[in-house]
Tab-separated table of C-alpha atoms and ligand atoms in Angstrom:
chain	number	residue	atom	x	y	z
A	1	UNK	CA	-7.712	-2.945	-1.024
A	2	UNK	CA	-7.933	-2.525	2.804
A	3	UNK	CA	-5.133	-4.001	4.960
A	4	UNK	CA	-4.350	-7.671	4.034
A	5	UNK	CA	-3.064	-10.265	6.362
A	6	UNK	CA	0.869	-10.408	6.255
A	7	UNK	CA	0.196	-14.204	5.625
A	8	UNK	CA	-1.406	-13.554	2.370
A	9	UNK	CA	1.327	-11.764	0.896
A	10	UNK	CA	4.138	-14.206	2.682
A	11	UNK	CA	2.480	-17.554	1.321
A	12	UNK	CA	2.363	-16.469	-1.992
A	13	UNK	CA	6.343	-14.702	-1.693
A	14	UNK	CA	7.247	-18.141	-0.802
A	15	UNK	CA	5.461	-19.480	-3.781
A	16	UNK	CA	6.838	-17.404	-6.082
A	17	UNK	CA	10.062	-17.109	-4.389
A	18	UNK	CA	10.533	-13.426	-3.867
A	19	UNK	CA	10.572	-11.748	-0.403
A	20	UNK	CA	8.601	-8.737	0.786
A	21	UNK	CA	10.289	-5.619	2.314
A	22	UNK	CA	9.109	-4.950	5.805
A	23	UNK	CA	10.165	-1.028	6.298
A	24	UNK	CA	9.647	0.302	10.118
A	25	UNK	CA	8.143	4.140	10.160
A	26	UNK	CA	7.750	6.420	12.429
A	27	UNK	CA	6.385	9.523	10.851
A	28	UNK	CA	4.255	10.540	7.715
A	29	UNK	CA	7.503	11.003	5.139
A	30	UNK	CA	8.685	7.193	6.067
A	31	UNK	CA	4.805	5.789	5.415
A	32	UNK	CA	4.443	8.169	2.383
A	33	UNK	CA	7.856	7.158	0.731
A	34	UNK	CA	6.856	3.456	1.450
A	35	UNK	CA	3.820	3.741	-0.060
A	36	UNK	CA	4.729	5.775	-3.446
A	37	UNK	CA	7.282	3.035	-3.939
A	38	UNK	CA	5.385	0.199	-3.533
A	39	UNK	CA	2.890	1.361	-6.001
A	40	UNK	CA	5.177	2.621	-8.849
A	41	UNK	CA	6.687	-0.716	-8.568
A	42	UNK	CA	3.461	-2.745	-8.273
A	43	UNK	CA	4.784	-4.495	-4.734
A	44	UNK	CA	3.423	-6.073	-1.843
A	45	UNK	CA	4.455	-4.351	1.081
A	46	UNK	CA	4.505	-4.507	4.962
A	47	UNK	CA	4.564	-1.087	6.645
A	48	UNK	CA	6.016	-1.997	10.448
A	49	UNK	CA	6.180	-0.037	13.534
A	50	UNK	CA	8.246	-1.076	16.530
A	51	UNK	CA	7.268	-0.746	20.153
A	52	UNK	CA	9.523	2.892	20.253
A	53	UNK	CA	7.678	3.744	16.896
A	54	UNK	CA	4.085	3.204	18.604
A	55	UNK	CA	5.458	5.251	21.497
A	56	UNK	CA	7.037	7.721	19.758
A	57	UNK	CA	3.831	8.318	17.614
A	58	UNK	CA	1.560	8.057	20.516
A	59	UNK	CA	-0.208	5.165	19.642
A	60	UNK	CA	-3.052	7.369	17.574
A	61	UNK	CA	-0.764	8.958	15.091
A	62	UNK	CA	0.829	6.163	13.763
A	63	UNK	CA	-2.712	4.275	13.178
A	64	UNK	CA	-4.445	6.867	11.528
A	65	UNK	CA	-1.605	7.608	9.035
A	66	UNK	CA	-1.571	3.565	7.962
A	67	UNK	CA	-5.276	4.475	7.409
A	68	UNK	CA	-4.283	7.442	5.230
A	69	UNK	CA	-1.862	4.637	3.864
A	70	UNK	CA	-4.622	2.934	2.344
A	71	UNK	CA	-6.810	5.511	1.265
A	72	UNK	CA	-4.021	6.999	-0.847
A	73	UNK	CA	-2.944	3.873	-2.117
A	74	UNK	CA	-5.980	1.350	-2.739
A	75	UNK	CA	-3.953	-0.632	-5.068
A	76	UNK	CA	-1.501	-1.274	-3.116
A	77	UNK	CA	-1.728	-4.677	-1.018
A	78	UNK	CA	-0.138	-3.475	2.277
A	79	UNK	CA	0.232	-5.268	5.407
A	80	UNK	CA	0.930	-3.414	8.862
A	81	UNK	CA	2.547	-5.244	11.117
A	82	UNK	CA	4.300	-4.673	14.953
A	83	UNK	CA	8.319	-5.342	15.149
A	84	UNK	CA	9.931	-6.834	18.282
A	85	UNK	CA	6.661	-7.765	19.948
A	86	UNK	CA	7.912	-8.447	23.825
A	87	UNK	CA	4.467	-9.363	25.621
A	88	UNK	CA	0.917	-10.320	25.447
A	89	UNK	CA	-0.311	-6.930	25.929
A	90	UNK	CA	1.800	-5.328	23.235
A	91	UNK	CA	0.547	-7.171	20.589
A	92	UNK	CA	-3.173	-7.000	21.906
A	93	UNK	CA	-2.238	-3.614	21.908
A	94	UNK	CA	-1.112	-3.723	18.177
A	95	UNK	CA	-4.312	-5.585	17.303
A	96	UNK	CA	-6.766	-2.883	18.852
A	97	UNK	CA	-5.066	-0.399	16.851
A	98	UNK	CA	-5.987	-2.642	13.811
A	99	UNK	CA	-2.542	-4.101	12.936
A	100	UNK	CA	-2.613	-7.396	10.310
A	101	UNK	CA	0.404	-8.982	11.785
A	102	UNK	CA	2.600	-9.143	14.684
A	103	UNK	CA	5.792	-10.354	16.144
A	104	UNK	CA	6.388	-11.917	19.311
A	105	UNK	CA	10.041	-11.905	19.861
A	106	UNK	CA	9.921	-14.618	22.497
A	107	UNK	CA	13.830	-15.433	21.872
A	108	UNK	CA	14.309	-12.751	24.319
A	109	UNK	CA	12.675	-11.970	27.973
A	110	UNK	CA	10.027	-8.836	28.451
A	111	UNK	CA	13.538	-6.705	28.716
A	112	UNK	CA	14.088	-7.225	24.973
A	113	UNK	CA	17.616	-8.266	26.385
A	114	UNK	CA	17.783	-10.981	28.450
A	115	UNK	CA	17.764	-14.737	26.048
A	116	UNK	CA	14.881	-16.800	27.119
A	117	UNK	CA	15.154	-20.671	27.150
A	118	UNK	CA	13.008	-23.063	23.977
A	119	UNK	CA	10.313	-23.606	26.391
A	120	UNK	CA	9.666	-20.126	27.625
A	121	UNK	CA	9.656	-18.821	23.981
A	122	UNK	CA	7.126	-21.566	22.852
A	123	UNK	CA	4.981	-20.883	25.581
A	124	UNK	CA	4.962	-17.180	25.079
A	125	UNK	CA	4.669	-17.145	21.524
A	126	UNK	CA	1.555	-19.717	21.619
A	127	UNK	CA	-0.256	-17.303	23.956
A	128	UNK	CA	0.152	-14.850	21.081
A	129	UNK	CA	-1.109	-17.387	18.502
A	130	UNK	CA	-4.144	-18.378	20.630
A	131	UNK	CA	-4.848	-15.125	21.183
A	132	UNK	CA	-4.288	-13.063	17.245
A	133	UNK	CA	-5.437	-16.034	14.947
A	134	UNK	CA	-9.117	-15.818	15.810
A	135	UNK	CA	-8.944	-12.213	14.682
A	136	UNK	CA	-7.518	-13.532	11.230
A	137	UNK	CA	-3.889	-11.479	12.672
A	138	UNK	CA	-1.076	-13.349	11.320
A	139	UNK	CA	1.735	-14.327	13.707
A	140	UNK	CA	5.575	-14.079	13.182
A	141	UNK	CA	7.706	-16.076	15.629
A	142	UNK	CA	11.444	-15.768	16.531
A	143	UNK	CA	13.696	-18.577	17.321
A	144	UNK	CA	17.385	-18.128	17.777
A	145	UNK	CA	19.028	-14.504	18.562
A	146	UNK	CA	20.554	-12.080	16.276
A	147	UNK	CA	23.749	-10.366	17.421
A	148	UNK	CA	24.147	-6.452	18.249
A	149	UNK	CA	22.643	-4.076	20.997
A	150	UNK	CA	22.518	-0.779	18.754
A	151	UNK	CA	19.147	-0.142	18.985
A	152	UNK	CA	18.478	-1.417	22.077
A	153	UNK	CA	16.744	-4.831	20.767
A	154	UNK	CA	18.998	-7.751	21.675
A	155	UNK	CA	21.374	-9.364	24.304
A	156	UNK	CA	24.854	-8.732	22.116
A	157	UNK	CA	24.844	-12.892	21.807
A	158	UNK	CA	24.461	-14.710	18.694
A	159	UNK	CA	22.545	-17.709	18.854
A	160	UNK	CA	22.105	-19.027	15.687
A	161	UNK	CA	18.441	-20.991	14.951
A	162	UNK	CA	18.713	-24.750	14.826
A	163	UNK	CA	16.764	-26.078	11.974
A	164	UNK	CA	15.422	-29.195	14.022
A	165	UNK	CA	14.544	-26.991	16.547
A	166	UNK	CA	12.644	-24.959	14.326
A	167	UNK	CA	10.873	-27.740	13.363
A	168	UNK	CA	9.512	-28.517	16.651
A	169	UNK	CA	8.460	-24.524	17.704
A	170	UNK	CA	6.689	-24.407	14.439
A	171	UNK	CA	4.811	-27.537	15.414
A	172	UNK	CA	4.226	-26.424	18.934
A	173	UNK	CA	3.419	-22.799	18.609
A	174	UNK	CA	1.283	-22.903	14.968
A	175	UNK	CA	3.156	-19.697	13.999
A	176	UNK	CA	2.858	-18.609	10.156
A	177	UNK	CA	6.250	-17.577	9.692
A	178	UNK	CA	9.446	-18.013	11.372
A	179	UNK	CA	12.293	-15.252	11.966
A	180	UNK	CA	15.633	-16.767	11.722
A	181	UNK	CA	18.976	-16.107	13.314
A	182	UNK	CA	22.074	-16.428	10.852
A	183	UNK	CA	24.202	-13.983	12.081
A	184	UNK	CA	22.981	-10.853	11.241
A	185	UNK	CA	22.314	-8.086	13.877
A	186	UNK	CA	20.275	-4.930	13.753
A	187	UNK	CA	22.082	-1.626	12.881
A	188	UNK	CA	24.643	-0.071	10.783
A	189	UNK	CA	27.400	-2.102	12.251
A	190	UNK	CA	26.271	-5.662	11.901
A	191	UNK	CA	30.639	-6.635	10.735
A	192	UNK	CA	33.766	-5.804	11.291
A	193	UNK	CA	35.173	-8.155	8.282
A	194	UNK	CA	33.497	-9.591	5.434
A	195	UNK	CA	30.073	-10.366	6.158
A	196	UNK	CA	29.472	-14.372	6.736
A	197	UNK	CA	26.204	-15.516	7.283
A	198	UNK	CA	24.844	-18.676	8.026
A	199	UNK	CA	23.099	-19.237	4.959
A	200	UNK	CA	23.008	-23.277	5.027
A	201	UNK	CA	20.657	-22.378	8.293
A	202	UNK	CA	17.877	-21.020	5.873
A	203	UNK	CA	18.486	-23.911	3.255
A	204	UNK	CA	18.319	-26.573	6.090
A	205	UNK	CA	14.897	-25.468	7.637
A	206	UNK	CA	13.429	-24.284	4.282
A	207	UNK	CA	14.120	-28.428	3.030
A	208	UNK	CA	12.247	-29.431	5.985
A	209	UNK	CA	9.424	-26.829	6.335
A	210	UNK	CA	9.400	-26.045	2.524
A	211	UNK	CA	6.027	-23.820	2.861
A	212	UNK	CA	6.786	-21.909	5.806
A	213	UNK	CA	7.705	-18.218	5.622
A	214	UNK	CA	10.951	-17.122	6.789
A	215	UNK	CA	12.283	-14.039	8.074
A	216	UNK	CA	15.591	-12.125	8.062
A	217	UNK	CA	16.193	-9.336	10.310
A	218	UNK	CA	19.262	-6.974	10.477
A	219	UNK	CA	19.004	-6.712	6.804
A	220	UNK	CA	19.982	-3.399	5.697
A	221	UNK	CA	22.552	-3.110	3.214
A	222	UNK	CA	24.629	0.092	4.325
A	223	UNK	CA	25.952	0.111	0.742
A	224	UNK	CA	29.135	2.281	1.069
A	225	UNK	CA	27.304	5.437	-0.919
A	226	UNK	CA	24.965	5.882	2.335
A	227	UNK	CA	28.043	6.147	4.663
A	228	UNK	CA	29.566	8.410	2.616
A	229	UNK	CA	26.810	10.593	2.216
A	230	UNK	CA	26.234	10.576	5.901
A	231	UNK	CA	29.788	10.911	6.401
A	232	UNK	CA	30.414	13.918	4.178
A	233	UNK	CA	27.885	16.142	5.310
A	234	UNK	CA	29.290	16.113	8.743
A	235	UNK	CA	27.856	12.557	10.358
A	236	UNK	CA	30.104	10.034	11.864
A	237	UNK	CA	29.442	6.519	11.030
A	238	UNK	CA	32.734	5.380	10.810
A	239	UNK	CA	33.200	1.636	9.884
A	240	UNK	CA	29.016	1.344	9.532
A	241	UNK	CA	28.801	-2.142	7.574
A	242	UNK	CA	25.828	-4.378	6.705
A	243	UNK	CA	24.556	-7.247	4.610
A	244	UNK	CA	25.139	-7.006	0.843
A	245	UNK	CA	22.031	-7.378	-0.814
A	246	UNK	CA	23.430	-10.532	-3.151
A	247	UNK	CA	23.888	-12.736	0.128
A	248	UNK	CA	20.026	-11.722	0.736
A	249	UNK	CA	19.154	-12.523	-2.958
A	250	UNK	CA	21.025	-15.466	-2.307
A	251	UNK	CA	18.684	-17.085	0.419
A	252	UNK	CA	15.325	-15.653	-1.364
A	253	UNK	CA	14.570	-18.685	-3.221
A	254	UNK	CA	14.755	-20.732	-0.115
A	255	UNK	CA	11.756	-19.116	1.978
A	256	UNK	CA	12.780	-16.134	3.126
A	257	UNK	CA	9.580	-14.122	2.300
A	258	UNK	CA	10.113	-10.709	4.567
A	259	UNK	CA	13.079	-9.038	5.162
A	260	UNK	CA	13.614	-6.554	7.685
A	261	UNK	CA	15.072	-2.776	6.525
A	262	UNK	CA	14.867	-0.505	9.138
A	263	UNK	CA	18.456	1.208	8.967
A	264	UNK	CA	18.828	2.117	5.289
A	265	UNK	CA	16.225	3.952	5.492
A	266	UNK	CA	17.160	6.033	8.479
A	267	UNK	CA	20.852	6.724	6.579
A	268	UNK	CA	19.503	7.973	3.460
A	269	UNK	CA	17.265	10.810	5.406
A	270	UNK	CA	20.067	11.551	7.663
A	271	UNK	CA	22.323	12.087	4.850
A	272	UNK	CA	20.038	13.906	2.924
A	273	UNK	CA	18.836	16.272	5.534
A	274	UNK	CA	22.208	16.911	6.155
A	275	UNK	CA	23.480	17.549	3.042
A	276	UNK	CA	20.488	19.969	2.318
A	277	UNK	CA	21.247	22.073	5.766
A	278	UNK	CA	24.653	22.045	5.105
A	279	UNK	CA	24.548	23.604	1.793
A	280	UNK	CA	21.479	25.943	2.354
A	281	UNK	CA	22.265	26.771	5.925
A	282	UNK	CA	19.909	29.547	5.843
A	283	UNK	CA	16.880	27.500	5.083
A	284	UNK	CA	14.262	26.674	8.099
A	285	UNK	CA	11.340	25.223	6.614
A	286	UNK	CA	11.014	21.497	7.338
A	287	UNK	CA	9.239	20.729	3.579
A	288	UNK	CA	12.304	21.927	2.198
A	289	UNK	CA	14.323	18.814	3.541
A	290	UNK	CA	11.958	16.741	5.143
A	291	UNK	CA	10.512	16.733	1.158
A	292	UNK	CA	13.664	15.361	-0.675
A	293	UNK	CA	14.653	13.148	2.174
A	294	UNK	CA	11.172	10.982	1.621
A	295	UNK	CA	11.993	11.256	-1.953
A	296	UNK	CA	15.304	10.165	-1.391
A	297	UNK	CA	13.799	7.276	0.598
A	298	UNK	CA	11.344	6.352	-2.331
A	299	UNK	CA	14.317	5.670	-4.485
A	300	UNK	CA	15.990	3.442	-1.782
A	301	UNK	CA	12.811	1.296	-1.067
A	302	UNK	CA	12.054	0.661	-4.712
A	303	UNK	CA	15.177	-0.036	-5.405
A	304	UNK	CA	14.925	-3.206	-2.844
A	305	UNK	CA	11.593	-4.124	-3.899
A	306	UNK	CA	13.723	-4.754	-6.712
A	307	UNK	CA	16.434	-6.279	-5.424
A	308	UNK	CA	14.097	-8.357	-3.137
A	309	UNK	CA	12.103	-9.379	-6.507
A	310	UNK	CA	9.107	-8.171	-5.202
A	311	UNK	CA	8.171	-5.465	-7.955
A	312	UNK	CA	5.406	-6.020	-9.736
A	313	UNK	CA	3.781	-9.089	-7.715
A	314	UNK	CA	0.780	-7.254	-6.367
A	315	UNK	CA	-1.741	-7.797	-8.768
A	316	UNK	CA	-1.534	-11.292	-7.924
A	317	UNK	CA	-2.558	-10.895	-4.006
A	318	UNK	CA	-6.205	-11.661	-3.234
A	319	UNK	CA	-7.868	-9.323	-1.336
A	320	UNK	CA	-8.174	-10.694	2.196
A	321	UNK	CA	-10.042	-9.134	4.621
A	322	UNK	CA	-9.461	-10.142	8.415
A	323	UNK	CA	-12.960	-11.365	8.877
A	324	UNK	CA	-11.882	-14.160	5.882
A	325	UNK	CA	-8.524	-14.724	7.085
A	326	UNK	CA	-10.214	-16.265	10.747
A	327	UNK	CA	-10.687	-19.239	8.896
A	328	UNK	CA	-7.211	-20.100	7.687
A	329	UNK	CA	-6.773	-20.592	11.251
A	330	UNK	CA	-9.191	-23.415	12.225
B	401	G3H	O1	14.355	-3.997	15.382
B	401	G3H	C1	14.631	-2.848	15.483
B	401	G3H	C2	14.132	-1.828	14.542
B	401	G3H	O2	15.193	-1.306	13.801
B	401	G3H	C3	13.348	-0.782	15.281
B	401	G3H	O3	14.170	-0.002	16.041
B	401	G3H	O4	13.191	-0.009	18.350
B	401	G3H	O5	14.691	1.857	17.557
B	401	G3H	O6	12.348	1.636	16.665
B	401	G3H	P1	13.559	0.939	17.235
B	402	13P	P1	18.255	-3.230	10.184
B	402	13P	O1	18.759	-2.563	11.407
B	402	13P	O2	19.323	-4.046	9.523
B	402	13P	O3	17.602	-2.309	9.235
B	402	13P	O4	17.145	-4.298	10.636
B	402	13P	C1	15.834	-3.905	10.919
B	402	13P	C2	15.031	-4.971	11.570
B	402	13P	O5	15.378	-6.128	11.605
B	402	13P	C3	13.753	-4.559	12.169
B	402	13P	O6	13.122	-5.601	12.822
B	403	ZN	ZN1	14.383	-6.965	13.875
């Protein structure tokens, strides 16, 4: 299958009421584990690189392994998508490089910092829409803003997303799926108590926009067995807390259709590398860790697609190509 719209596989989560993991990469290992766990568990998947990761990759890399990505994996119906959009010329940027989806994270100014007001966001994020739908590139909007500065995304404010509000930028903008704010932040300290999210916020919008495709961000689980196996080979994540997967399962039936993981991932290769250099401190070849941290990372991804009841949905996804998907958009 080549790369499918992210709407395809969205519309029919939302129909069948399970939510497809959207894991950012950076390197090969990330795309690979990704990949191998999306097929043994027969899941849709969306592979999604942030504006750091397409820097950090040099633009070329990162497109030519999501090529590899399908060639290895033709069964697999993947979507590749760009994170934390900030402009125009990112995402046309993303689109060149043949990405399926993008986000335009209009909540926030150019800065990625600085909270934008309703009417700059709409009128940002409808450029984007005018501009990706008549290359069949599906569109994810943001309204609201999600707490924490960790990884440099984000003003530090919470803003959770009004659902009549919502109503009206889906109207205005003609986005195909909507990331909500309901008080969950990116990072591996999203609480300092017992997580409470806004969950009536997903409930509310989902009653009134009952096909649209909702997205939570900031959802990584830091289940207490990835701090400690960061934090006893030597890391210090002290007091690292995030969203227990149950609250997620929680919302699933109600829309939410992607869900953002991002810092799970980069906890279980940190702990494994360090566990492996700590106990073979002679060892210097990069397979020998680099290996069983992506296999350590398989385990954690299909475990979600699990949890997110994703496993096993991707023989039903039509193969869309993005010369069909232009006219879902007329
Ligand atoms: O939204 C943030 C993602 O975790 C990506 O983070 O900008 O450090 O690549 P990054
Ligand atoms: P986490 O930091 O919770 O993994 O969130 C990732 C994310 O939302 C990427 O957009
Ligand atoms: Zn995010």
């Amino acid at each position: 299958m080549p790369l499918v719209p992210a709407k395809i596989l969205l519309d029919d989560a939302v129909k069948n009421k399970y939510a497809v993991g959207a894991f950012n990469v950076n390197n090969m290992e990330q795309i690979q584990a990704i990949m191998a766990a999306a097929k043994e568990t027969m899941s849709p998947v969306i592979i999604q690189a942030s504006r750091g990761a397409l820097e950090y990759s040099n633009l070329i890399y990162l497109k030519k392994l999501m090529e590899a990505a399908v060639i290895d994996n033709p069964e697999v119906p993947l979507a590749v998508h760009l994170d934390h959009g900030n402009s125009l010329e990112t995402v046309k940027q993303a689109i060149d490089l043949g990405f399926t989806s993008v986000m335009i994270d209009g909540s926030l100014k150019e800065d990625s910092k600085t909270p934008t007001t309703f009417e700059e966001n709409v009128e940002i994020t409808k450029k984007v829409v005018e501009y990706a739908h008549p290359f069949g590139v599906t569109v994810e909007g943001e309204l609201g803003t999600l707490g924490g500065i960790e990884d440099g995304v984000g003003s530090g404010e919470v803003n959770l997303t009004d659902p009549d509000q919502a109503v009206e930028f889906v109207k205005e903008t003609g986005v195909d799926s909507l990331a909500v704010a309901i008080g969950t932040s990116h990072g591996a300290y999203k609480f300092k108590e017992e997580p409470k999210l806004a969950l009536d916020i997903v409930k509310e919008i989902n009653k009134k926009m009952p096909e649209l495709p909702l997205v939570m961000h900031g959802s990584s689980s830091v289940p207490k067995e990835l701090v400690d196996l960061v934090n006893k080979w030597g890391g210090k994540m002290p007091d690292a807390c995030g969203v227990p997967v149950a609250q997620i399962q929680s919302v699933i039936p109600f829309g939410v259709a992607k869900v953002n993981v991002d810092t799970d991932g980069r906890m279980v290769i940190t702990g494994t590398i360090r566990k492996i250099l700590t106990e073979k401190p002679e060892e210097f070849d990069p397979r020998k860790y680099l290996g069983p941290a992506r296999d350590a990372l398989y385990e954690m991804i299909a475990e979600r697609m699990k949890d997110f009841y994703t496993a096993g949905h991707a023989s039903e996804i039509k193969d869309v190509t993005l010369e069909e998907a232009k006219a879902f958009y007329k």
